[in-house]
């Protein structure tokens, strides 16, 4: 009887975990499929600022992802800014 209860208990615990994992896989697959598609009207979502290498904004000190940073190349160095305002300030200082 205890064995039966243990199996039942394990089953009750395992089923939500499996459903959760399947849900994650389904979502990952959907993202993958959407990512492969060329950007269309349905792709109006802004890019997630997470991911990519983080660079420090030399003006305000904010860490910003390379993917979304405002870039400025000067003196053979690439500078990364969180906003156009910071880039403009940097250019005025230089
Ligand atoms: Zn900044």
Short mmCIF file of N, CA and C and ligand atoms in Angstrom, two decimals:
data_model
loop_
_atom_site.label_atom_id
_atom_site.label_comp_id
_atom_site.label_asym_id
_atom_site.label_seq_id
_atom_site.Cartn_x
_atom_site.Cartn_y
_atom_site.Cartn_z
N UNK A 1 0.83 -1.21 0.00
CA UNK A 1 0.00 0.00 0.00
C UNK A 1 0.87 1.27 0.00
N UNK A 2 1.91 1.24 0.85
CA UNK A 2 2.82 2.40 0.91
C UNK A 2 3.50 2.60 -0.44
N UNK A 3 3.85 1.46 -1.05
CA UNK A 3 4.51 1.50 -2.34
C UNK A 3 3.60 2.18 -3.38
N UNK A 4 2.33 1.80 -3.33
CA UNK A 4 1.36 2.39 -4.25
C UNK A 4 1.26 3.91 -4.04
N UNK A 5 1.22 4.31 -2.77
CA UNK A 5 1.14 5.74 -2.44
C UNK A 5 2.39 6.48 -2.93
N UNK A 6 3.54 5.80 -2.76
CA UNK A 6 4.80 6.42 -3.19
C UNK A 6 4.78 6.64 -4.70
N UNK A 7 4.30 5.62 -5.43
CA UNK A 7 4.23 5.74 -6.89
C UNK A 7 3.26 6.85 -7.28
N UNK A 8 2.12 6.87 -6.61
CA UNK A 8 1.11 7.89 -6.90
C UNK A 8 1.69 9.28 -6.64
N UNK A 9 2.39 9.42 -5.50
CA UNK A 9 2.99 10.69 -5.11
C UNK A 9 4.02 11.13 -6.15
N UNK A 10 4.88 10.18 -6.56
CA UNK A 10 5.91 10.48 -7.55
C UNK A 10 5.25 10.92 -8.86
N UNK A 11 4.19 10.24 -9.23
CA UNK A 11 3.48 10.55 -10.47
C UNK A 11 2.93 11.97 -10.42
N UNK A 12 2.31 12.31 -9.28
CA UNK A 12 1.73 13.64 -9.11
C UNK A 12 2.82 14.71 -9.20
N UNK A 13 4.01 14.37 -8.70
CA UNK A 13 5.12 15.33 -8.75
C UNK A 13 5.71 15.43 -10.15
N UNK A 14 5.82 14.28 -10.82
CA UNK A 14 6.55 14.22 -12.08
C UNK A 14 5.74 14.82 -13.23
N UNK A 15 4.43 14.60 -13.23
CA UNK A 15 3.62 15.06 -14.36
C UNK A 15 3.72 16.58 -14.58
N UNK A 16 3.60 17.42 -13.54
CA UNK A 16 3.73 18.87 -13.79
C UNK A 16 5.12 19.24 -14.29
N UNK A 17 6.14 18.51 -13.81
CA UNK A 17 7.51 18.79 -14.26
C UNK A 17 7.63 18.49 -15.75
N UNK A 18 7.08 17.34 -16.17
CA UNK A 18 7.14 16.98 -17.58
C UNK A 18 6.38 18.01 -18.42
N UNK A 19 5.22 18.41 -17.92
CA UNK A 19 4.43 19.40 -18.67
C UNK A 19 5.19 20.71 -18.79
N UNK A 20 5.88 21.09 -17.69
CA UNK A 20 6.67 22.32 -17.68
C UNK A 20 7.80 22.25 -18.71
N UNK A 21 8.48 21.10 -18.72
CA UNK A 21 9.60 20.92 -19.65
C UNK A 21 9.10 20.95 -21.09
N UNK A 22 7.99 20.26 -21.33
CA UNK A 22 7.42 20.24 -22.68
C UNK A 22 7.01 21.66 -23.10
N UNK A 23 6.46 22.40 -22.15
CA UNK A 23 6.07 23.79 -22.45
C UNK A 23 7.27 24.62 -22.82
N UNK A 24 8.38 24.44 -22.08
CA UNK A 24 9.61 25.19 -22.38
C UNK A 24 10.12 24.82 -23.76
N UNK A 25 10.13 23.51 -24.05
CA UNK A 25 10.61 23.06 -25.36
C UNK A 25 9.74 23.63 -26.47
N UNK A 26 8.43 23.62 -26.25
CA UNK A 26 7.52 24.15 -27.25
C UNK A 26 7.78 25.62 -27.50
N UNK A 27 8.02 26.37 -26.41
CA UNK A 27 8.28 27.80 -26.54
C UNK A 27 9.60 28.04 -27.25
N UNK A 28 10.62 27.22 -26.87
CA UNK A 28 11.94 27.36 -27.50
C UNK A 28 11.83 27.09 -28.99
N UNK A 29 11.04 26.07 -29.35
CA UNK A 29 10.88 25.73 -30.75
C UNK A 29 10.17 26.87 -31.48
N UNK A 30 9.16 27.44 -30.85
CA UNK A 30 8.43 28.54 -31.47
C UNK A 30 9.36 29.73 -31.71
N UNK A 31 10.18 30.05 -30.69
CA UNK A 31 11.13 31.16 -30.84
C UNK A 31 12.12 30.88 -31.97
N UNK A 32 12.56 29.63 -32.03
CA UNK A 32 13.51 29.23 -33.05
C UNK A 32 12.89 29.41 -34.43
N UNK A 33 11.64 28.95 -34.59
CA UNK A 33 10.96 29.05 -35.87
C UNK A 33 10.74 30.51 -36.24
N UNK A 34 10.35 31.32 -35.26
CA UNK A 34 10.12 32.74 -35.52
C UNK A 34 11.43 33.44 -35.85
N UNK A 35 12.51 33.04 -35.17
CA UNK A 35 13.81 33.66 -35.39
C UNK A 35 14.33 33.40 -36.78
N UNK A 36 13.97 32.24 -37.34
CA UNK A 36 14.46 31.90 -38.68
C UNK A 36 13.68 32.63 -39.76
N UNK A 37 12.48 33.06 -39.40
CA UNK A 37 11.66 33.74 -40.39
C UNK A 37 12.17 35.18 -40.58
N UNK A 38 12.11 35.67 -41.79
CA UNK A 38 12.51 37.05 -42.03
C UNK A 38 11.58 37.99 -41.27
N UNK A 39 12.13 39.09 -40.82
CA UNK A 39 11.34 40.03 -40.02
C UNK A 39 10.15 40.54 -40.83
N UNK A 40 8.98 40.25 -40.34
CA UNK A 40 7.76 40.68 -41.01
C UNK A 40 6.97 41.59 -40.11
N UNK A 41 5.71 41.87 -40.46
CA UNK A 41 4.87 42.75 -39.63
C UNK A 41 4.63 42.17 -38.24
N UNK A 42 4.67 40.84 -38.14
CA UNK A 42 4.46 40.20 -36.85
C UNK A 42 5.65 40.29 -35.93
N UNK A 43 6.76 40.83 -36.42
CA UNK A 43 7.99 40.88 -35.64
C UNK A 43 8.23 42.28 -35.09
N UNK A 44 7.17 42.95 -34.68
CA UNK A 44 7.28 44.32 -34.21
C UNK A 44 7.85 44.39 -32.80
N UNK A 45 8.00 43.24 -32.15
CA UNK A 45 8.51 43.24 -30.78
C UNK A 45 9.91 43.82 -30.73
N UNK A 46 10.20 44.67 -29.74
CA UNK A 46 11.55 45.21 -29.64
C UNK A 46 12.53 44.12 -29.26
N UNK A 47 13.75 44.27 -29.66
CA UNK A 47 14.77 43.28 -29.33
C UNK A 47 15.02 43.30 -27.83
N UNK A 48 15.21 42.12 -27.29
CA UNK A 48 15.47 42.02 -25.86
C UNK A 48 16.88 42.52 -25.60
N UNK A 49 17.03 43.48 -24.65
CA UNK A 49 18.36 44.03 -24.41
C UNK A 49 19.30 43.04 -23.74
N UNK A 50 18.78 41.92 -23.28
CA UNK A 50 19.65 40.93 -22.65
C UNK A 50 20.43 40.17 -23.71
N UNK A 51 21.53 39.57 -23.32
CA UNK A 51 22.33 38.79 -24.24
C UNK A 51 23.38 39.64 -24.89
N UNK A 52 24.39 39.00 -25.43
CA UNK A 52 25.50 39.72 -26.02
C UNK A 52 26.45 40.19 -24.93
N UNK A 53 27.59 40.70 -25.36
CA UNK A 53 28.58 41.16 -24.40
C UNK A 53 28.18 42.51 -23.83
N UNK A 54 28.36 42.66 -22.54
CA UNK A 54 28.04 43.94 -21.91
C UNK A 54 29.23 44.88 -22.01
N UNK A 55 28.95 46.11 -22.38
CA UNK A 55 29.99 47.15 -22.49
C UNK A 55 29.61 48.31 -21.59
N UNK A 56 30.63 48.96 -21.05
CA UNK A 56 30.36 50.06 -20.14
C UNK A 56 30.28 51.37 -20.91
N UNK A 57 29.19 52.07 -20.69
CA UNK A 57 29.03 53.40 -21.24
C UNK A 57 30.02 54.31 -20.53
N UNK A 58 30.99 54.93 -21.26
CA UNK A 58 32.03 55.73 -20.60
C UNK A 58 31.50 57.03 -20.01
N UNK A 59 30.29 57.42 -20.36
CA UNK A 59 29.73 58.69 -19.88
C UNK A 59 28.99 58.48 -18.57
N UNK A 60 28.00 57.59 -18.57
CA UNK A 60 27.18 57.43 -17.38
C UNK A 60 27.50 56.16 -16.60
N UNK A 61 28.33 55.29 -17.18
CA UNK A 61 28.74 54.09 -16.45
C UNK A 61 27.76 52.94 -16.53
N UNK A 62 26.69 53.11 -17.29
CA UNK A 62 25.73 52.03 -17.46
C UNK A 62 26.32 50.91 -18.31
N UNK A 63 26.04 49.67 -17.92
CA UNK A 63 26.46 48.55 -18.75
C UNK A 63 25.37 48.29 -19.78
N UNK A 64 25.77 48.26 -21.03
CA UNK A 64 24.80 48.10 -22.11
C UNK A 64 25.27 46.99 -23.04
N UNK A 65 24.31 46.21 -23.52
CA UNK A 65 24.63 45.09 -24.41
C UNK A 65 25.13 45.61 -25.75
N UNK A 66 26.16 44.96 -26.28
CA UNK A 66 26.69 45.32 -27.60
C UNK A 66 25.59 45.34 -28.65
N UNK A 67 24.61 44.45 -28.47
CA UNK A 67 23.56 44.31 -29.48
C UNK A 67 22.70 45.56 -29.60
N UNK A 68 22.55 46.30 -28.51
CA UNK A 68 21.62 47.43 -28.54
C UNK A 68 22.33 48.76 -28.29
N UNK A 69 23.66 48.72 -28.09
CA UNK A 69 24.38 49.93 -27.75
C UNK A 69 24.46 50.89 -28.95
N UNK A 70 24.58 52.18 -28.64
CA UNK A 70 24.88 53.19 -29.66
C UNK A 70 26.40 53.15 -29.84
N UNK A 71 26.83 52.92 -31.05
CA UNK A 71 28.26 52.72 -31.29
C UNK A 71 28.91 54.01 -31.77
N UNK A 72 30.15 54.20 -31.34
CA UNK A 72 30.95 55.32 -31.85
C UNK A 72 32.39 54.85 -31.95
N UNK A 73 32.94 54.94 -33.11
CA UNK A 73 34.32 54.56 -33.31
C UNK A 73 35.17 55.81 -33.32
N UNK A 74 36.15 55.86 -32.39
CA UNK A 74 37.04 57.01 -32.37
C UNK A 74 38.40 56.59 -31.86
N UNK A 75 39.43 57.09 -32.49
CA UNK A 75 40.81 56.78 -32.09
C UNK A 75 41.12 55.30 -32.16
N UNK A 76 40.51 54.59 -33.09
CA UNK A 76 40.75 53.16 -33.23
C UNK A 76 40.05 52.33 -32.19
N UNK A 77 39.25 52.97 -31.33
CA UNK A 77 38.49 52.23 -30.32
C UNK A 77 37.01 52.35 -30.62
N UNK A 78 36.30 51.28 -30.29
CA UNK A 78 34.85 51.32 -30.40
C UNK A 78 34.28 51.64 -29.03
N UNK A 79 33.44 52.66 -28.97
CA UNK A 79 32.79 53.04 -27.72
C UNK A 79 31.33 52.67 -27.79
N UNK A 80 30.81 52.29 -26.64
CA UNK A 80 29.42 51.82 -26.57
C UNK A 80 28.65 52.71 -25.61
N UNK A 81 27.51 53.21 -26.06
CA UNK A 81 26.72 54.13 -25.26
C UNK A 81 25.31 53.60 -25.08
N UNK A 82 24.70 54.01 -23.95
CA UNK A 82 23.33 53.57 -23.67
C UNK A 82 22.34 54.42 -24.46
N UNK A 83 22.74 55.61 -24.86
CA UNK A 83 21.79 56.50 -25.54
C UNK A 83 22.54 57.48 -26.42
N UNK A 84 21.81 58.13 -27.30
CA UNK A 84 22.40 59.16 -28.16
C UNK A 84 22.92 60.32 -27.32
N UNK A 85 22.22 60.62 -26.21
CA UNK A 85 22.64 61.72 -25.33
C UNK A 85 24.05 61.48 -24.81
N UNK A 86 24.29 60.25 -24.34
CA UNK A 86 25.61 59.93 -23.80
C UNK A 86 26.68 60.01 -24.89
N UNK A 87 26.34 59.56 -26.10
CA UNK A 87 27.29 59.61 -27.20
C UNK A 87 27.63 61.08 -27.51
N UNK A 88 26.59 61.93 -27.51
CA UNK A 88 26.81 63.35 -27.82
C UNK A 88 27.69 63.99 -26.76
N UNK A 89 27.43 63.67 -25.49
CA UNK A 89 28.26 64.21 -24.40
C UNK A 89 29.70 63.80 -24.58
N UNK A 90 29.90 62.52 -24.93
CA UNK A 90 31.24 61.99 -25.10
C UNK A 90 31.96 62.74 -26.23
N UNK A 91 31.22 62.98 -27.32
CA UNK A 91 31.82 63.66 -28.47
C UNK A 91 32.19 65.10 -28.13
N UNK A 92 31.38 65.75 -27.27
CA UNK A 92 31.68 67.12 -26.87
C UNK A 92 32.93 67.18 -25.99
N UNK A 93 33.07 66.16 -25.14
CA UNK A 93 34.25 66.10 -24.26
C UNK A 93 35.52 65.90 -25.08
N UNK A 94 35.44 65.07 -26.13
CA UNK A 94 36.63 64.70 -26.88
C UNK A 94 37.14 65.89 -27.68
ZN1 LIG B 1 24.76 56.43 -20.82
#
